[in-house]
mmCIF file of C-alpha atoms in Angstrom:
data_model
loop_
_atom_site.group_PDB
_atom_site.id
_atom_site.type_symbol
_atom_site.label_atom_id
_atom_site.label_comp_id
_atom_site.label_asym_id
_atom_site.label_seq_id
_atom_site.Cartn_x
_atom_site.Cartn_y
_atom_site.Cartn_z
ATOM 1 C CA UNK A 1 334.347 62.719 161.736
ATOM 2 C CA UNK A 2 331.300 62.008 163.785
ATOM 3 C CA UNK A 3 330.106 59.718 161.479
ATOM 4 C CA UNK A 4 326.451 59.073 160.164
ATOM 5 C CA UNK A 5 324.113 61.107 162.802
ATOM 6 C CA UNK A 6 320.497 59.594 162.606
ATOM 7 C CA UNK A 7 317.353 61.525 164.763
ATOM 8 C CA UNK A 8 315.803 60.606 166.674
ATOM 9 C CA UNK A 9 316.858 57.604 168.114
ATOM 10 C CA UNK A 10 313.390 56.257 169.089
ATOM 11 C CA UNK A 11 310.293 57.487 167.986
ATOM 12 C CA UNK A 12 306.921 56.170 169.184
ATOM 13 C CA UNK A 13 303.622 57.443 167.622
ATOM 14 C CA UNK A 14 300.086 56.676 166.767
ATOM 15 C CA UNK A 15 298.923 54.972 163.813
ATOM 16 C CA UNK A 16 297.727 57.531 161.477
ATOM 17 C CA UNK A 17 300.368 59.934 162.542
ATOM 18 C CA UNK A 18 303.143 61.669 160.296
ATOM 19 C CA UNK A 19 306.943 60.573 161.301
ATOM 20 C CA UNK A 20 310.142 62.317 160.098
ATOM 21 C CA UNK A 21 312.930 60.696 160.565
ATOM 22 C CA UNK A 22 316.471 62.409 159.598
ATOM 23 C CA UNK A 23 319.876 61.386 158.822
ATOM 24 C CA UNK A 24 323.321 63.435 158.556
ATOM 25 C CA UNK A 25 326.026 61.700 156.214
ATOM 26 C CA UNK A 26 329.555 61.598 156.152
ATOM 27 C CA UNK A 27 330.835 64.741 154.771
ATOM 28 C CA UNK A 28 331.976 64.268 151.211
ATOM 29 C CA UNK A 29 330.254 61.104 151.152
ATOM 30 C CA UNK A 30 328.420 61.199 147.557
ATOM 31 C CA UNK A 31 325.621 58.189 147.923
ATOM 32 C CA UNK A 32 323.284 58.399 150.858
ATOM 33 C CA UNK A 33 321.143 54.632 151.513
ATOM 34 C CA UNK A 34 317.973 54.349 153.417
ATOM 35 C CA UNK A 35 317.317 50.809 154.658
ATOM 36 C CA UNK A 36 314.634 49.445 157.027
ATOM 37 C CA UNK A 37 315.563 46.219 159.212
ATOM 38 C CA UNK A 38 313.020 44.306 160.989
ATOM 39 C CA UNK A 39 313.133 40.313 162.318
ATOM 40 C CA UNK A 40 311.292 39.050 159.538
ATOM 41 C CA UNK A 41 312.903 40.896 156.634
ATOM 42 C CA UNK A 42 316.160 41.740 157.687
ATOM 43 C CA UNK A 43 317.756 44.616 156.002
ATOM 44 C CA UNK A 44 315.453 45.842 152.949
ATOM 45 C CA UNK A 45 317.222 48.798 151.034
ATOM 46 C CA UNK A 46 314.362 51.542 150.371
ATOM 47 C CA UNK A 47 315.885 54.234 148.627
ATOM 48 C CA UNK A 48 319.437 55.466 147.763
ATOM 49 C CA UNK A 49 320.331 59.129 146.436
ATOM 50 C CA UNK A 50 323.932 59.701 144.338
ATOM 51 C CA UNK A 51 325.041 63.158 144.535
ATOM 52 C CA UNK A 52 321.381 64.171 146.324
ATOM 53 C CA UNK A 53 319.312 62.661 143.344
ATOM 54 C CA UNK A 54 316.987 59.629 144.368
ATOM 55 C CA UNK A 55 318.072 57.062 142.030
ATOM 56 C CA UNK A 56 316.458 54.097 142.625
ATOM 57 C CA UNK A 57 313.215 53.934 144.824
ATOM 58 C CA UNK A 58 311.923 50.845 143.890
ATOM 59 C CA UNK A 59 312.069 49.564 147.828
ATOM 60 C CA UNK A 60 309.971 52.393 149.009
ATOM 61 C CA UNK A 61 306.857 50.392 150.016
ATOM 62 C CA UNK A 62 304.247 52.090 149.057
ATOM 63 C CA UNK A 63 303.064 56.018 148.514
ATOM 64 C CA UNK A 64 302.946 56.520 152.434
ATOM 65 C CA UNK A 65 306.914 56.604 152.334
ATOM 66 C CA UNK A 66 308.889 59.483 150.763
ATOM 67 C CA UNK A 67 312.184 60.391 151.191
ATOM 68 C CA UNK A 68 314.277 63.775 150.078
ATOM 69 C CA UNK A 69 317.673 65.115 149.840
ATOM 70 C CA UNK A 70 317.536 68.827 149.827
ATOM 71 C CA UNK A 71 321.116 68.912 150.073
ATOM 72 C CA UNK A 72 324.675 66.898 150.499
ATOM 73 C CA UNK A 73 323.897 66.937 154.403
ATOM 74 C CA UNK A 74 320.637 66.277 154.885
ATOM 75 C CA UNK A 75 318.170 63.675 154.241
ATOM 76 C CA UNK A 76 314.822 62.647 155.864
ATOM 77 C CA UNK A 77 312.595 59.728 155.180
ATOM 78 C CA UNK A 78 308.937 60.618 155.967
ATOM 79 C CA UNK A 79 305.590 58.455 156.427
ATOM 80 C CA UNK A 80 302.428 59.970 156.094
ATOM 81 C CA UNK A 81 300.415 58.559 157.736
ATOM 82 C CA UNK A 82 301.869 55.703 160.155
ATOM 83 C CA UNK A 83 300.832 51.867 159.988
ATOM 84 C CA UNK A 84 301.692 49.334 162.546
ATOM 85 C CA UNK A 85 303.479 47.464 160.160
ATOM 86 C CA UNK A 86 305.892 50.413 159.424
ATOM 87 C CA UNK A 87 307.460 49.862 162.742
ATOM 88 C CA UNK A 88 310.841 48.251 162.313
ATOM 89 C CA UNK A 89 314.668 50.069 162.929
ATOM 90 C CA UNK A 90 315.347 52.601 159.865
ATOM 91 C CA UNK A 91 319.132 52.978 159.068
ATOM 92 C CA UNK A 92 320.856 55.707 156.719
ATOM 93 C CA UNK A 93 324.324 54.882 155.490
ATOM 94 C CA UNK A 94 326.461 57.061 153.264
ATOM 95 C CA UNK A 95 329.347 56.117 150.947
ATOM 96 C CA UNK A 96 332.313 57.788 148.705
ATOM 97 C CA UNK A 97 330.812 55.715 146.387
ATOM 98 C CA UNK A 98 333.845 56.410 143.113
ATOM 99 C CA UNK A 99 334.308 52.973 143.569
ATOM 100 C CA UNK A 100 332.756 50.194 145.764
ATOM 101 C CA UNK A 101 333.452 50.566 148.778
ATOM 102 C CA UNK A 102 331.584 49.697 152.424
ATOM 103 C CA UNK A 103 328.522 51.460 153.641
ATOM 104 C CA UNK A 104 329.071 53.976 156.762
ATOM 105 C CA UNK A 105 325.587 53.130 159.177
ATOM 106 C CA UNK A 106 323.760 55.242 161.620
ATOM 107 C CA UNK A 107 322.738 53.474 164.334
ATOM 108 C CA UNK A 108 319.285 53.848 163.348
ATOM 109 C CA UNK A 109 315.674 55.109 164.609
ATOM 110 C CA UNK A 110 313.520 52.618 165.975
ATOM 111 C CA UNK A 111 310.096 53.210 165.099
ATOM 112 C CA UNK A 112 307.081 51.917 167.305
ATOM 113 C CA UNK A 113 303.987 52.664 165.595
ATOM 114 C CA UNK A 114 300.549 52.152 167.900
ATOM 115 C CA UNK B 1 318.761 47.276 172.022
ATOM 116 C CA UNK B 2 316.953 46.305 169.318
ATOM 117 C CA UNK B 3 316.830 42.556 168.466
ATOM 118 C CA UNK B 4 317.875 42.088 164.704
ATOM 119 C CA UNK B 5 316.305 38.799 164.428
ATOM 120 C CA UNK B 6 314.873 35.577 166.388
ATOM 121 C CA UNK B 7 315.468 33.717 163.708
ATOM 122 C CA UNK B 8 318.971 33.987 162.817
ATOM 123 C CA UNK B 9 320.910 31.315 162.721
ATOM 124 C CA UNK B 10 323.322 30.882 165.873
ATOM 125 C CA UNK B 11 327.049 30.208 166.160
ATOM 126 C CA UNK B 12 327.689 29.396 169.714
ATOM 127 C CA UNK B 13 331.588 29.675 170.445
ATOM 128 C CA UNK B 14 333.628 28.531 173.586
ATOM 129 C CA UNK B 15 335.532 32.202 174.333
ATOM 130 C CA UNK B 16 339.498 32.091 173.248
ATOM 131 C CA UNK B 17 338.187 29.428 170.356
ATOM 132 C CA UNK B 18 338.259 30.196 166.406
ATOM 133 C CA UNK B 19 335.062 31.346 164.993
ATOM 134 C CA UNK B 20 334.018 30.534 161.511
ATOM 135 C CA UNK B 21 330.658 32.205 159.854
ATOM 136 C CA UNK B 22 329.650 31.494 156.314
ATOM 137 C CA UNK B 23 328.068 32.647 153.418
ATOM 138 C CA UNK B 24 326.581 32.098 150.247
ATOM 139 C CA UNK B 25 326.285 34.817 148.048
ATOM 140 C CA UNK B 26 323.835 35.163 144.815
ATOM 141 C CA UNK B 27 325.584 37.138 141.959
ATOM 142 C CA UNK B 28 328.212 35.669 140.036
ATOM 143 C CA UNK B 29 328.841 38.942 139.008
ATOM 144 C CA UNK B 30 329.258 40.208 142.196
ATOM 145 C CA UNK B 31 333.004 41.304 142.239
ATOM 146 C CA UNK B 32 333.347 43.356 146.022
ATOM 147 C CA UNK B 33 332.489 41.503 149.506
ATOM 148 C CA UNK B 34 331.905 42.769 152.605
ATOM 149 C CA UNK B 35 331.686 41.418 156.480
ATOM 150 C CA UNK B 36 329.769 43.836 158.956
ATOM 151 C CA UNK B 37 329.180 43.211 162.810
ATOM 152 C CA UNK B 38 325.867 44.492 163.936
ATOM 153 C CA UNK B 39 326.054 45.210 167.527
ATOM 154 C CA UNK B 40 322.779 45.457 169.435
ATOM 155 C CA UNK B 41 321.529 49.021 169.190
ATOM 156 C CA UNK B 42 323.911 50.137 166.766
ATOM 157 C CA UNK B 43 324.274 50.461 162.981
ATOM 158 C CA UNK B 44 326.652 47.907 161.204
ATOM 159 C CA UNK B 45 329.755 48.314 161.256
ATOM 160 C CA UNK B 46 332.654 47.402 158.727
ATOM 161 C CA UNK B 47 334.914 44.801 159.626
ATOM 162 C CA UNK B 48 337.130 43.504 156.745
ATOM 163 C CA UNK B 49 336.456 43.225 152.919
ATOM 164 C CA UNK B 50 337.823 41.428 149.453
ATOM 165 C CA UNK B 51 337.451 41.994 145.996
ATOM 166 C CA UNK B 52 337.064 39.686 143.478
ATOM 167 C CA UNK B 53 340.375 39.288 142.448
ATOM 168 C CA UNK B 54 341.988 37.618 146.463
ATOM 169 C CA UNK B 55 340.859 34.875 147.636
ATOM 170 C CA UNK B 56 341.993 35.150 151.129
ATOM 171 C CA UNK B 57 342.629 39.149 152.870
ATOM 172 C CA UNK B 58 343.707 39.120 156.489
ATOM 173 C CA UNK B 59 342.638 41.678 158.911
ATOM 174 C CA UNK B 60 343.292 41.973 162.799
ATOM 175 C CA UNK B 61 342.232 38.978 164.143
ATOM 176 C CA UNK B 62 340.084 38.507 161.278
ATOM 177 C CA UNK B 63 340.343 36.584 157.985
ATOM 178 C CA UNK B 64 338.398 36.664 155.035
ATOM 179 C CA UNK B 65 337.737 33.682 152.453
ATOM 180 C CA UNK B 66 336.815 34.092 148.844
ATOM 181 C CA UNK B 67 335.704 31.216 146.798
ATOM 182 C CA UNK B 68 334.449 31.930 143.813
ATOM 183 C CA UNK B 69 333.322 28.849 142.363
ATOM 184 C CA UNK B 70 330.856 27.476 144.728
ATOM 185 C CA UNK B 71 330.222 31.462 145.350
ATOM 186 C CA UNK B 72 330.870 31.358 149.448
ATOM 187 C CA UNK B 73 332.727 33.787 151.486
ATOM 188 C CA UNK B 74 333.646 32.888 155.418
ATOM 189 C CA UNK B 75 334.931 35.223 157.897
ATOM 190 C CA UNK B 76 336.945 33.743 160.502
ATOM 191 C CA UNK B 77 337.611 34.951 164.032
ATOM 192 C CA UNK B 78 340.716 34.088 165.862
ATOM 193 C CA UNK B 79 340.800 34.019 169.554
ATOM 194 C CA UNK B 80 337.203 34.942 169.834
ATOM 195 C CA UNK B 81 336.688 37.188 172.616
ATOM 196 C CA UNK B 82 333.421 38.029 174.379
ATOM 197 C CA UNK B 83 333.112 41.906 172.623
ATOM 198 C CA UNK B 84 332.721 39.784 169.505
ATOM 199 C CA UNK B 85 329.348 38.733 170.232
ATOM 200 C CA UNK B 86 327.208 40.297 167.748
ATOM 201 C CA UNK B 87 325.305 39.482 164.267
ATOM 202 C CA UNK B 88 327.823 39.159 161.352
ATOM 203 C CA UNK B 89 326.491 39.973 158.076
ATOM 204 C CA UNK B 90 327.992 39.582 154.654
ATOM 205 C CA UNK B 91 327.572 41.956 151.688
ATOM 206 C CA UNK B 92 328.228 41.495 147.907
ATOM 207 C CA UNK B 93 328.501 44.250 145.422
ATOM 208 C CA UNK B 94 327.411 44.031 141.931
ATOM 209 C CA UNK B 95 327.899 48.017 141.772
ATOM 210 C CA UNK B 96 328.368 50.688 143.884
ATOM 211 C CA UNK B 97 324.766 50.807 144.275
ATOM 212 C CA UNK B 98 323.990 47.067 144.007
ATOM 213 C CA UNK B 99 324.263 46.297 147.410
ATOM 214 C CA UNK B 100 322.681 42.536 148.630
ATOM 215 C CA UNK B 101 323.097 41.618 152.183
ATOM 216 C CA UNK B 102 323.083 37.831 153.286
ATOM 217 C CA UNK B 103 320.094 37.220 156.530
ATOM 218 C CA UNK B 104 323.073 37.405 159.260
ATOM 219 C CA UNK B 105 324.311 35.132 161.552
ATOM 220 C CA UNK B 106 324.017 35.732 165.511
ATOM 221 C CA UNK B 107 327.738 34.813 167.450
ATOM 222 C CA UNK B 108 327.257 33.916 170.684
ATOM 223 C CA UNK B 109 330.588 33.404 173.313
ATOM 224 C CA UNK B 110 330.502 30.788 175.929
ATOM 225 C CA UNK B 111 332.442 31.859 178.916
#
């Protein structure tokens, strides 16, 4: 398995501007996590979807964020529009998630807002 | 790669030494533990993990430590070798979904 496949890698844009940023989760994996990690904060869980239903968005910052999960391998997280303060690495992790068990990470898109 | 943090606290080890990290965790209820290694420019990974019911669960080269009445969980490295540099991060597990990482902990090998 090729594991969690994040895109793009890096993604530098202009404040003001719409980002997309996509994620690919372990087949079979049934919860997908969004988290954001920056110096300050660390890892910060935004959203988390079981079965491709957003349960719990209470870490989405604000109305600029949204994320979706049109199906069991495919999710984006999308900010419309871009603050300078979003910048920060964005991770998506998957899990089985029957029983607890560890989190599967990307390796992230670091996002460099202007 | 992408720094995780300036202001993690630092664990400076001579290389072929033992490493020891610690952590307190938050939620008594918390019954599922987990170390990941955070390499620079890459997700975290899983290392080792214990549930509520060890105290102690031996990997390769790795060991973890449960205690669960002062709430602290250690993960110790033996024969710490310079691919081990990274930032170690513990995890505790309330749920499946009730996921609460500790700030992380930056290992650093001395030649």
């Amino acid at each position: 398995d090729a594991g969690v496949i994040q895109s793009p890698r890096h993604e530098v844009t202009e404040m003001g501007q719409e980002v997309t940023l996509r994620c690919k989760p372990i087949s079979g994996h049934d919860y997908l996590f969004w988290y954001r990690q920056t110096m300050m904060r660390g890892l910060e869980l935004l959203i988390y979807f079981n079965n491709n239903v957003p349960i719990d968005d209470s870490g989405m910052p604000e109305d600029r964020f949204s994320a979706k999960m049109p199906n069991a391998s495919f999710s984006t997280l999308k900010i419309q529009p871009s603050e300078p303060r979003d910048s920060a690495v964005y991770f998506c992790a998957s899990s089985p998630g029957q029983v607890k068990s560890p989190l599967h990470f990307g390796n992230g898109t670091r996002l460099t807002v202007t | 790669g992408e720094s995780v943090g300036l202001h993690l606290p630092t664990l400076s080890v001579q290389e072929g030494d033992n490493s020891i990290i610690n952590c307190a965790y938050s939620n008594s209820a918390s019954d599922y533990f987990i170390w990941y290694k955070q390499e620079s420019g890459k997700g975290p990974q899983f290392i080792i993990d214990i549930r509520s019911n060890m105290d102690k669960r031996q990997g390769q080269r790795v060991t973890v430590l449960l205690n669960k009445t002062v709430k602290h969980l250690s993960l110790q490295i033996a024969a710490t070798q310079p691919g081990d540099s990274a930032v170690y991060f513990c995890a505790e597990h309330s749920s499946a979904s009730k996921i609460i990482f500790g700030s992380g902990t930056r290992l650093s090998i001395r030649p």
